[in-house]
Short mmCIF file of C-alpha atoms in Angstrom, two decimals:
data_model
loop_
_atom_site.label_atom_id
_atom_site.label_comp_id
_atom_site.label_asym_id
_atom_site.label_seq_id
_atom_site.Cartn_x
_atom_site.Cartn_y
_atom_site.Cartn_z
CA MET A 279 144.12 153.67 109.71
CA ALA A 280 143.62 151.91 106.36
CA ARG A 281 144.08 148.55 108.08
CA LEU A 282 141.40 149.46 110.65
CA ARG A 283 138.97 150.47 107.90
CA LYS A 284 139.66 147.18 106.12
CA LYS A 285 138.91 145.17 109.29
CA THR A 286 135.75 147.19 109.86
CA CYS A 287 134.55 146.50 106.30
CA ILE A 288 135.22 142.78 106.68
CA ALA A 289 133.32 142.70 109.98
CA LEU A 290 130.34 144.53 108.45
CA PHE A 291 130.34 142.15 105.46
CA LEU A 292 130.33 139.08 107.71
CA PHE A 293 127.55 140.53 109.87
CA THR A 294 125.44 141.31 106.77
CA LEU A 295 126.01 137.78 105.48
CA PHE A 296 124.86 136.33 108.83
CA VAL A 297 121.67 138.44 108.85
CA PHE A 298 120.87 137.48 105.25
CA GLY A 299 121.37 133.76 105.99
CA THR A 300 119.13 133.98 109.05
CA LEU A 301 116.36 135.71 107.09
CA MET A 302 116.54 133.10 104.33
CA GLY A 303 116.23 130.33 106.91
CA LEU A 304 113.18 131.95 108.48
CA ARG A 305 111.61 132.39 105.06
CA THR A 306 111.10 128.65 104.87
CA LEU A 307 108.57 128.89 107.69
CA LYS A 308 106.27 131.12 105.62
CA PRO A 309 104.23 130.45 102.49
CA SER A 310 105.96 131.12 99.22
CA ASP A 311 104.09 133.08 96.64
CA GLY A 312 102.39 131.45 93.73
CA PHE A 313 101.37 127.94 92.76
CA SER A 314 103.94 125.23 92.18
CA ASP A 315 105.18 124.36 88.73
CA LEU A 316 104.73 120.71 89.62
CA ALA A 317 100.93 120.65 89.53
CA PRO A 318 99.98 118.80 86.31
CA GLY A 319 96.78 120.74 85.75
CA LEU A 320 95.11 120.65 88.27
CA GLY A 321 77.37 116.77 98.77
CA LEU A 322 78.76 114.67 101.00
CA LEU A 323 76.45 111.70 100.55
CA PRO A 324 73.32 112.54 102.51
CA MET A 325 75.73 112.24 105.43
CA ILE A 326 77.08 108.95 106.64
CA GLY A 327 74.72 108.87 109.55
CA GLY A 328 75.15 112.49 110.50
CA ARG A 329 78.21 114.38 111.70
CA MET A 330 81.53 112.59 111.54
CA ASP A 331 82.76 111.62 114.96
CA ARG A 332 86.03 113.03 116.27
CA ARG A 333 87.35 109.51 116.79
CA SER A 334 88.62 107.18 114.16
CA VAL A 335 89.42 103.57 114.91
CA SER A 336 88.98 100.19 113.35
CA GLN A 337 87.33 97.17 114.88
CA ASP A 338 89.58 94.47 116.35
CA ALA A 339 92.05 97.11 117.50
CA VAL A 340 94.06 94.92 119.86
CA SER A 341 96.44 92.27 118.55
CA SER A 342 96.53 88.75 119.88
CA PRO A 343 98.48 88.04 123.11
CA GLY A 344 102.23 88.28 122.79
CA GLN A 345 102.07 90.61 119.80
CA VAL A 346 101.23 93.91 121.48
CA ARG A 347 103.92 96.53 120.83
CA ALA A 348 101.97 99.62 121.82
CA LYS A 349 99.01 100.58 123.94
CA VAL A 350 95.94 101.18 121.79
CA VAL A 351 93.66 104.15 122.43
CA LEU A 352 91.03 106.06 120.51
CA SER A 353 91.39 109.82 120.78
CA ASN A 354 92.74 110.35 124.27
CA SER A 355 96.31 110.87 125.34
CA GLY A 356 98.19 108.18 127.18
CA PRO A 357 101.58 107.06 128.45
CA GLU A 358 104.58 106.37 126.25
CA GLY A 359 103.74 103.59 123.82
CA THR A 360 100.29 104.93 122.95
CA ILE A 361 99.31 105.14 119.28
CA PHE A 362 96.53 107.26 117.81
CA TYR A 363 94.24 106.22 114.98
CA ASP A 364 93.48 109.84 114.10
CA VAL A 365 97.11 110.39 113.04
CA HIS A 366 97.63 109.00 109.52
CA ILE A 367 100.98 108.81 107.74
CA PHE A 368 101.61 108.34 104.02
CA TYR A 369 103.70 105.26 103.24
CA SER A 370 105.31 103.80 100.11
CA VAL A 371 106.46 100.27 99.24
CA SER A 372 107.97 101.18 95.88
CA TYR A 373 111.67 100.70 96.78
CA GLY A 374 113.88 97.84 95.63
CA ASN A 375 117.48 96.67 95.65
CA PRO A 376 119.50 93.89 93.95
CA SER A 377 119.49 91.48 96.88
CA MET A 378 115.68 91.30 97.06
CA ASP A 379 114.52 92.53 93.64
CA GLY A 380 117.42 91.84 91.31
CA LYS A 381 117.98 95.57 90.75
CA TYR A 382 117.49 98.96 92.35
CA LEU A 383 114.02 100.44 92.18
CA HIS A 384 113.39 104.14 92.82
CA TRP A 385 116.76 104.66 94.52
CA ASP A 386 118.12 104.95 90.96
CA HIS A 387 115.44 107.51 90.04
CA VAL A 388 115.95 109.43 86.79
CA LEU A 389 116.66 113.14 86.82
CA VAL A 390 113.32 114.47 85.61
CA PRO A 391 113.82 117.08 82.86
CA HIS A 392 111.99 120.38 83.00
CA TRP A 393 109.13 120.60 80.48
CA ASP A 394 110.67 123.73 78.92
CA PRO A 395 113.57 122.49 76.72
CA LYS A 396 115.45 125.76 77.21
CA ILE A 397 115.39 125.37 80.99
CA ALA A 398 116.01 121.62 80.80
CA ALA A 399 119.23 122.25 78.86
CA SER A 400 120.73 123.97 81.91
CA TYR A 401 120.40 120.94 84.20
CA PRO A 402 122.04 117.50 84.34
CA LYS A 403 120.41 114.42 82.82
CA GLY A 404 120.63 110.72 83.53
CA ARG A 405 119.82 108.72 86.63
CA HIS A 406 121.25 108.00 90.07
CA MET A 407 123.70 105.16 90.71
CA PRO A 408 123.04 103.47 94.09
CA PRO A 409 124.13 102.61 96.67
CA GLU A 410 126.41 105.65 97.07
CA ASP A 411 124.32 107.92 94.86
CA ILE A 412 120.55 107.70 95.45
CA GLY A 413 117.55 109.73 94.33
CA SER A 414 117.27 111.66 97.59
CA SER A 415 118.88 114.57 99.38
CA PHE A 416 118.90 112.48 102.59
CA TYR A 417 120.30 108.99 103.20
CA PRO A 418 118.21 106.36 105.04
CA GLU A 419 119.67 104.73 108.14
CA LEU A 420 118.62 101.38 106.65
CA GLY A 421 120.42 102.13 103.38
CA PRO A 422 118.80 101.81 99.93
CA TYR A 423 116.40 99.10 101.06
CA SER A 424 113.86 96.84 99.45
CA SER A 425 110.22 97.17 100.46
CA ARG A 426 110.00 93.40 100.00
CA ASP A 427 112.38 92.73 102.87
CA PRO A 428 110.35 91.32 105.82
CA ASP A 429 112.85 92.73 108.32
CA LEU A 430 112.51 96.12 106.67
CA LEU A 431 108.73 96.04 107.09
CA GLU A 432 109.15 95.20 110.78
CA SER A 433 111.54 98.11 111.26
CA HIS A 434 109.15 100.48 109.50
CA MET A 435 106.22 99.41 111.65
CA GLU A 436 108.38 99.88 114.75
CA GLN A 437 109.24 103.40 113.65
CA ILE A 438 105.66 104.31 112.77
CA GLY A 439 104.50 103.02 116.14
CA ALA A 440 107.26 105.00 117.84
CA ALA A 441 105.89 108.10 116.10
CA ALA A 442 102.42 107.29 117.57
CA ALA A 443 100.78 107.32 114.12
CA GLY A 444 98.12 104.61 114.21
CA VAL A 445 97.27 104.46 110.49
CA LEU A 446 99.69 104.11 107.60
CA VAL A 447 98.21 105.28 104.30
CA LEU A 448 99.59 102.92 101.68
CA SER A 449 100.24 104.19 98.15
CA TRP A 450 98.32 101.74 95.96
CA TYR A 451 98.15 100.83 92.29
CA PRO A 452 95.91 98.11 90.81
CA PRO A 453 97.51 94.73 90.06
CA GLY A 454 100.06 94.94 87.26
CA LEU A 455 100.37 98.74 87.41
CA ALA A 456 103.04 101.02 88.92
CA ASP A 457 104.46 104.51 88.65
CA ASP A 458 106.92 105.39 85.88
CA ASN A 459 109.99 104.53 87.97
CA GLY A 460 108.85 101.39 89.75
CA GLU A 461 107.26 97.99 89.36
CA PRO A 462 103.91 96.59 90.54
CA THR A 463 103.64 96.20 94.31
CA GLU A 464 100.03 95.14 94.89
CA ASP A 465 101.26 91.67 95.85
CA LEU A 466 103.00 93.27 98.85
CA VAL A 467 99.75 94.42 100.46
CA PRO A 468 99.17 91.22 102.50
CA ALA A 469 102.66 91.46 104.02
CA VAL A 470 102.10 95.14 104.89
CA LEU A 471 98.76 94.34 106.54
CA ASP A 472 100.24 91.46 108.52
CA ALA A 473 103.22 93.54 109.68
CA ALA A 474 100.96 96.42 110.63
CA HIS A 475 98.72 94.10 112.65
CA ARG A 476 101.69 92.78 114.62
CA HIS A 477 102.29 96.37 115.76
CA ASN A 478 98.63 97.32 116.35
CA LEU A 479 98.69 99.63 113.32
CA LYS A 480 95.96 100.01 110.71
CA VAL A 481 96.27 100.38 106.93
CA ALA A 482 94.26 102.76 104.74
CA PHE A 483 94.67 102.95 100.97
CA HIS A 484 95.95 105.91 98.95
CA LEU A 485 94.70 105.36 95.39
CA GLN A 486 97.28 106.66 92.94
CA PRO A 487 96.55 107.96 89.43
CA TYR A 488 97.23 105.56 86.57
CA ARG A 489 96.62 105.55 82.83
CA GLY A 490 92.91 105.14 82.22
CA ARG A 491 91.80 105.82 85.79
CA SER A 492 88.13 106.83 85.86
CA ASP A 493 85.14 106.66 88.13
CA HIS A 494 84.39 103.25 86.61
CA SER A 495 87.87 101.86 87.22
CA VAL A 496 87.90 103.29 90.77
CA HIS A 497 84.60 101.46 91.34
CA ASP A 498 86.40 98.26 90.42
CA ASN A 499 89.43 99.20 92.56
CA ILE A 500 87.31 99.77 95.67
CA LYS A 501 85.45 96.50 95.14
CA TYR A 502 88.76 94.65 94.68
CA ILE A 503 90.36 96.11 97.83
CA ILE A 504 87.36 95.51 100.08
CA ASP A 505 86.71 92.00 98.75
CA ARG A 506 90.37 91.06 99.15
CA TYR A 507 91.41 92.89 102.33
CA GLY A 508 88.28 94.19 104.02
CA ASP A 509 88.18 91.40 106.61
CA HIS A 510 91.83 91.77 107.65
CA ALA A 511 92.24 92.91 111.25
CA ALA A 512 94.59 95.72 110.13
CA PHE A 513 92.20 97.12 107.50
CA TYR A 514 91.33 100.63 108.66
CA LYS A 515 87.74 101.73 109.09
CA PHE A 516 86.41 105.08 110.21
CA THR A 517 83.71 105.29 112.88
CA SER A 518 80.99 107.91 112.44
CA SER A 519 79.09 109.57 115.28
CA THR A 520 76.16 107.20 114.76
CA GLY A 521 78.37 104.14 114.98
CA ASN A 522 78.63 103.42 111.26
CA ILE A 523 81.99 101.80 110.53
CA LEU A 524 83.25 102.30 106.98
CA PRO A 525 86.58 101.98 105.11
CA LEU A 526 88.34 105.25 104.31
CA PHE A 527 90.12 105.89 101.00
CA TYR A 528 92.35 108.80 99.97
CA ILE A 529 92.15 109.57 96.21
CA TYR A 530 95.35 111.25 94.99
CA ASP A 531 95.00 113.72 92.10
CA SER A 532 91.24 113.32 92.27
CA TYR A 533 90.85 116.61 90.35
CA LEU A 534 91.98 114.84 87.15
CA THR A 535 88.49 113.30 86.92
CA PRO A 536 85.55 115.73 86.44
CA PRO A 537 83.18 116.12 89.41
CA GLU A 538 80.20 114.95 87.34
CA ASN A 539 81.98 111.63 86.80
CA TRP A 540 82.74 111.28 90.49
CA SER A 541 79.09 112.06 91.16
CA ASP A 542 78.07 108.93 89.25
CA LEU A 543 80.15 106.93 91.73
CA LEU A 544 79.69 108.85 94.97
CA HIS A 545 76.17 110.28 94.96
CA PRO A 546 73.36 107.97 96.09
CA THR A 547 71.56 108.47 92.76
CA GLY A 548 74.69 108.01 90.61
CA SER A 549 74.59 105.58 87.70
CA HIS A 550 77.00 103.18 89.42
CA SER A 551 76.92 104.53 92.97
CA LEU A 552 78.72 102.80 95.83
CA ARG A 553 76.43 104.43 98.38
CA GLY A 554 74.27 102.03 100.32
CA THR A 555 76.18 99.03 98.95
CA PRO A 556 78.66 96.73 100.72
CA TYR A 557 81.40 98.91 99.18
CA ASP A 558 80.24 102.21 100.64
CA SER A 559 83.19 104.04 102.19
CA VAL A 560 84.53 107.41 103.26
CA PHE A 561 86.18 108.99 100.21
CA ILE A 562 88.73 111.81 100.67
CA ALA A 563 89.73 113.97 97.68
CA LEU A 564 92.86 116.07 97.16
CA ILE A 565 92.42 119.84 97.29
CA VAL A 566 95.08 121.68 95.30
CA GLU A 567 93.41 124.80 93.86
CA GLU A 568 90.73 126.76 95.69
CA ARG A 569 88.06 125.84 93.14
CA HIS A 570 88.60 122.16 93.94
CA LYS A 571 86.63 122.48 97.17
CA HIS A 572 83.45 123.10 95.14
CA ASP A 573 84.30 120.25 92.76
CA ILE A 574 84.89 117.93 95.72
CA LEU A 575 81.49 118.82 97.17
CA ALA A 576 79.75 118.42 93.79
CA GLY A 577 81.50 115.11 93.19
CA GLY A 578 80.02 113.57 96.33
CA PHE A 579 83.24 113.14 98.29
CA ASP A 580 83.17 112.94 102.08
CA GLY A 581 86.15 115.19 102.71
CA MET A 582 89.42 116.63 101.45
CA TYR A 583 93.12 116.45 102.32
CA THR A 584 96.05 118.65 101.33
CA TYR A 585 98.98 116.17 101.04
CA PHE A 586 101.81 118.48 99.97
CA ALA A 587 104.46 119.24 102.58
CA SER A 588 105.60 122.49 101.01
CA ASN A 589 103.82 125.45 102.60
CA GLY A 590 102.79 127.76 99.76
CA PHE A 591 103.13 124.99 97.17
CA SER A 592 99.41 125.18 96.41
CA PHE A 593 96.27 126.79 97.78
CA GLY A 594 95.40 123.61 99.65
CA SER A 595 98.82 123.11 101.22
CA SER A 596 99.19 126.74 102.38
CA HIS A 597 98.68 126.87 106.14
CA GLN A 598 97.11 130.32 105.95
CA ASN A 599 94.17 128.89 103.97
CA TRP A 600 93.33 126.00 106.27
CA LYS A 601 90.95 127.94 108.50
CA ALA A 602 88.79 128.96 105.52
CA VAL A 603 88.87 125.45 104.02
CA LYS A 604 87.88 123.96 107.38
CA ALA A 605 84.96 126.41 107.63
CA PHE A 606 83.80 125.39 104.15
CA CYS A 607 84.01 121.73 105.11
CA ASP A 608 82.15 122.29 108.39
CA GLY A 609 79.41 124.09 106.52
CA ASN A 610 78.98 121.22 104.08
CA ASN A 611 79.44 118.22 106.42
CA LEU A 612 82.83 117.34 104.96
CA LEU A 613 85.97 116.17 106.72
CA PHE A 614 88.98 118.45 106.43
CA ILE A 615 92.23 116.53 106.84
CA PRO A 616 95.30 118.81 106.75
CA SER A 617 98.69 117.32 105.92
CA ALA A 618 101.80 118.39 107.84
CA GLY A 619 105.35 117.65 106.72
CA PRO A 620 108.87 118.17 108.08
CA GLY A 621 110.17 120.00 105.00
CA TYR A 622 110.48 119.58 101.25
CA ILE A 623 113.39 119.10 98.86
CA ASP A 624 113.11 117.16 95.61
CA THR A 625 116.09 118.59 93.73
CA ALA A 626 117.79 115.16 93.73
CA VAL A 627 115.17 114.10 91.16
CA ARG A 628 113.95 117.52 89.91
CA PRO A 629 117.13 119.63 89.95
CA TRP A 630 115.27 122.65 88.55
CA ASN A 631 112.73 122.80 91.42
CA ASN A 632 114.82 124.53 94.06
CA HIS A 633 112.23 127.30 94.53
CA ASN A 634 109.86 124.81 96.21
CA THR A 635 112.44 123.64 98.76
CA ARG A 636 111.42 124.17 102.38
CA ASN A 637 114.24 123.97 104.92
CA ARG A 638 113.54 121.80 107.98
CA VAL A 639 115.13 124.38 110.32
CA ASN A 640 116.01 121.57 112.76
CA GLY A 641 112.33 120.61 113.15
CA ARG A 642 110.81 124.08 113.51
CA TYR A 643 109.21 123.92 110.06
CA TYR A 644 107.49 120.65 111.03
CA GLU A 645 106.25 122.02 114.32
CA THR A 646 104.88 125.11 112.55
CA ALA A 647 102.92 122.85 110.17
CA LEU A 648 101.65 120.63 112.98
CA GLN A 649 100.52 123.62 115.02
CA ALA A 650 98.72 125.05 111.97
CA ALA A 651 96.92 121.72 111.58
CA LEU A 652 95.88 121.60 115.24
CA ASN A 653 94.66 125.19 115.10
CA VAL A 654 91.78 124.22 112.78
CA ARG A 655 90.61 121.37 115.07
CA PRO A 656 90.55 118.58 112.47
CA GLU A 657 89.11 115.10 112.91
CA ILE A 658 92.30 113.56 111.49
CA VAL A 659 95.80 114.85 110.80
CA THR A 660 97.94 113.33 108.04
CA ILE A 661 101.74 113.29 107.95
CA THR A 662 103.54 113.69 104.62
CA SER A 663 105.38 111.39 104.83
CA PHE A 664 107.02 108.37 106.42
CA ASN A 665 109.32 107.52 103.50
CA GLU A 666 108.86 109.71 100.43
CA TRP A 667 112.64 110.06 100.08
CA HIS A 668 112.57 111.63 96.60
CA GLU A 669 110.76 114.69 97.94
CA GLY A 670 112.62 114.92 101.23
CA THR A 671 109.42 114.75 103.29
CA GLN A 672 110.34 111.57 105.17
CA ILE A 673 110.37 111.26 108.96
CA GLU A 674 112.00 107.83 108.70
CA MET A 675 115.42 107.71 110.34
CA ALA A 676 118.19 109.24 108.22
CA VAL A 677 121.96 109.38 108.85
CA PRO A 678 124.82 111.68 107.85
CA LYS A 679 126.65 110.46 104.75
CA LYS A 680 129.36 111.81 102.51
CA THR A 681 130.68 110.15 99.35
CA VAL A 682 133.14 111.19 96.67
CA THR A 683 130.37 112.96 94.76
CA ARG A 684 127.58 113.56 97.32
CA LEU A 685 127.10 115.24 100.68
CA TYR A 686 123.69 114.24 102.00
CA LEU A 687 121.54 116.31 104.30
CA ASP A 688 120.79 114.89 107.75
CA TYR A 689 118.93 115.62 110.98
CA GLN A 690 121.93 116.85 112.98
CA PRO A 691 122.39 118.22 115.59
CA HIS A 692 119.53 115.83 116.42
CA GLN A 693 119.54 112.04 116.29
CA PRO A 694 118.08 109.96 113.41
CA GLU A 695 114.82 109.43 115.34
CA HIS A 696 114.25 113.17 115.86
CA TYR A 697 111.20 113.45 113.58
CA LEU A 698 109.64 110.30 114.99
CA GLU A 699 109.89 111.84 118.45
CA LEU A 700 108.47 115.17 117.26
CA THR A 701 105.54 113.37 115.65
CA ARG A 702 104.78 111.49 118.86
CA ARG A 703 104.93 114.65 120.93
CA TRP A 704 102.49 116.45 118.63
CA ALA A 705 100.21 113.42 118.30
CA GLU A 706 99.86 113.39 122.07
CA GLN A 707 99.23 117.14 122.10
CA PHE A 708 96.63 116.74 119.33
CA ASN A 709 94.70 114.20 121.34
CA LYS A 710 94.91 116.20 124.57
CA GLU A 711 93.43 119.18 122.75
CA LYS A 712 90.70 117.04 121.19
CA GLU A 713 89.51 116.15 124.68
CA THR A 714 88.86 119.83 125.33
CA TRP A 715 87.16 120.32 121.93
CA LEU A 716 84.69 117.56 122.73
CA MET A 717 83.75 118.98 126.15
#
């Protein structure tokens, strides 16, 4: 009798453990509560010729003969091989390795200490030691690569095309500048543009924050980019409903500059306004907190995007808020560009940030985010990200890997291209639905 009771208790314990694990997995599909610890602080110009069109495409969309890798379309669905210029994907060229760069860059990322010394004392310090130990919870199929490798760029463009994303949004710093863990990469832009063009892709620019960034320095940045790259066939431009064709720029951490300063740059009457000049563009700000939507409007931006792939990470990245943000944007002639991601885990570089992890749930988390984006009928959808390996938001191909000290996450039971295929499927669905919205 005692043995039977013991077996019954064990069975009940195992069943309870199973139910708890299932509930924790499902939790990742819902917003967490509160705003992320990671946030550092957080009128449309008289309309660019009226309402923004629901198509976005650059001129010179088709490559020269012999170079076509994918069929090019605007906003309608098509057969396998189609790419869509209203699906944008964030892309980084910050990675390096000894064979191309003389040393590892970013793969050897430091373990970022928590800002509270008492909490920081509980977590490891130091930096990663590639190639077996890299600053990511996943391991790339291409290994710890260099963004300067021409073959690597070709592979990335192939993968992005396979995902049907027509525009890669390139993280950009001015010449001579870089993030804290990398080196300057502005000299790589021509190679990225050329590689993108060979695959019928377009390139938009994601202006990153740097020391001393201001509305004046951004004025100079925009002028530099357009003067240097504006005539390249792969340089992305957005088409408005009246036929105006303008470059489009994403401004990361735009909230760090006060709206009155942005107004000097982005309002037609601003002291150094770009409006009505050869450098006029479509400027998209980052919405993190709810109040930022009013700042974005006052600053003269043309729209807002959410970037973060962690549902509940911020007001802007919480799916449940997108309907209200879209309504605000519609009422003020702004673009709303939601960002969907496959999951989030940055504990390989921020070991104390486990509470912001979002489990991929074999792709269900990604599909939930993509459906939430489609539900608000946006002009453009952004994907966070193609290869932000530190934050575990990448859809680039990853493989299972186990070392003496590390067991990496992977996409099993699916293949390495699983998230590329999911992206294509949803990009096609997005464009099918847009056809009905426009009727």
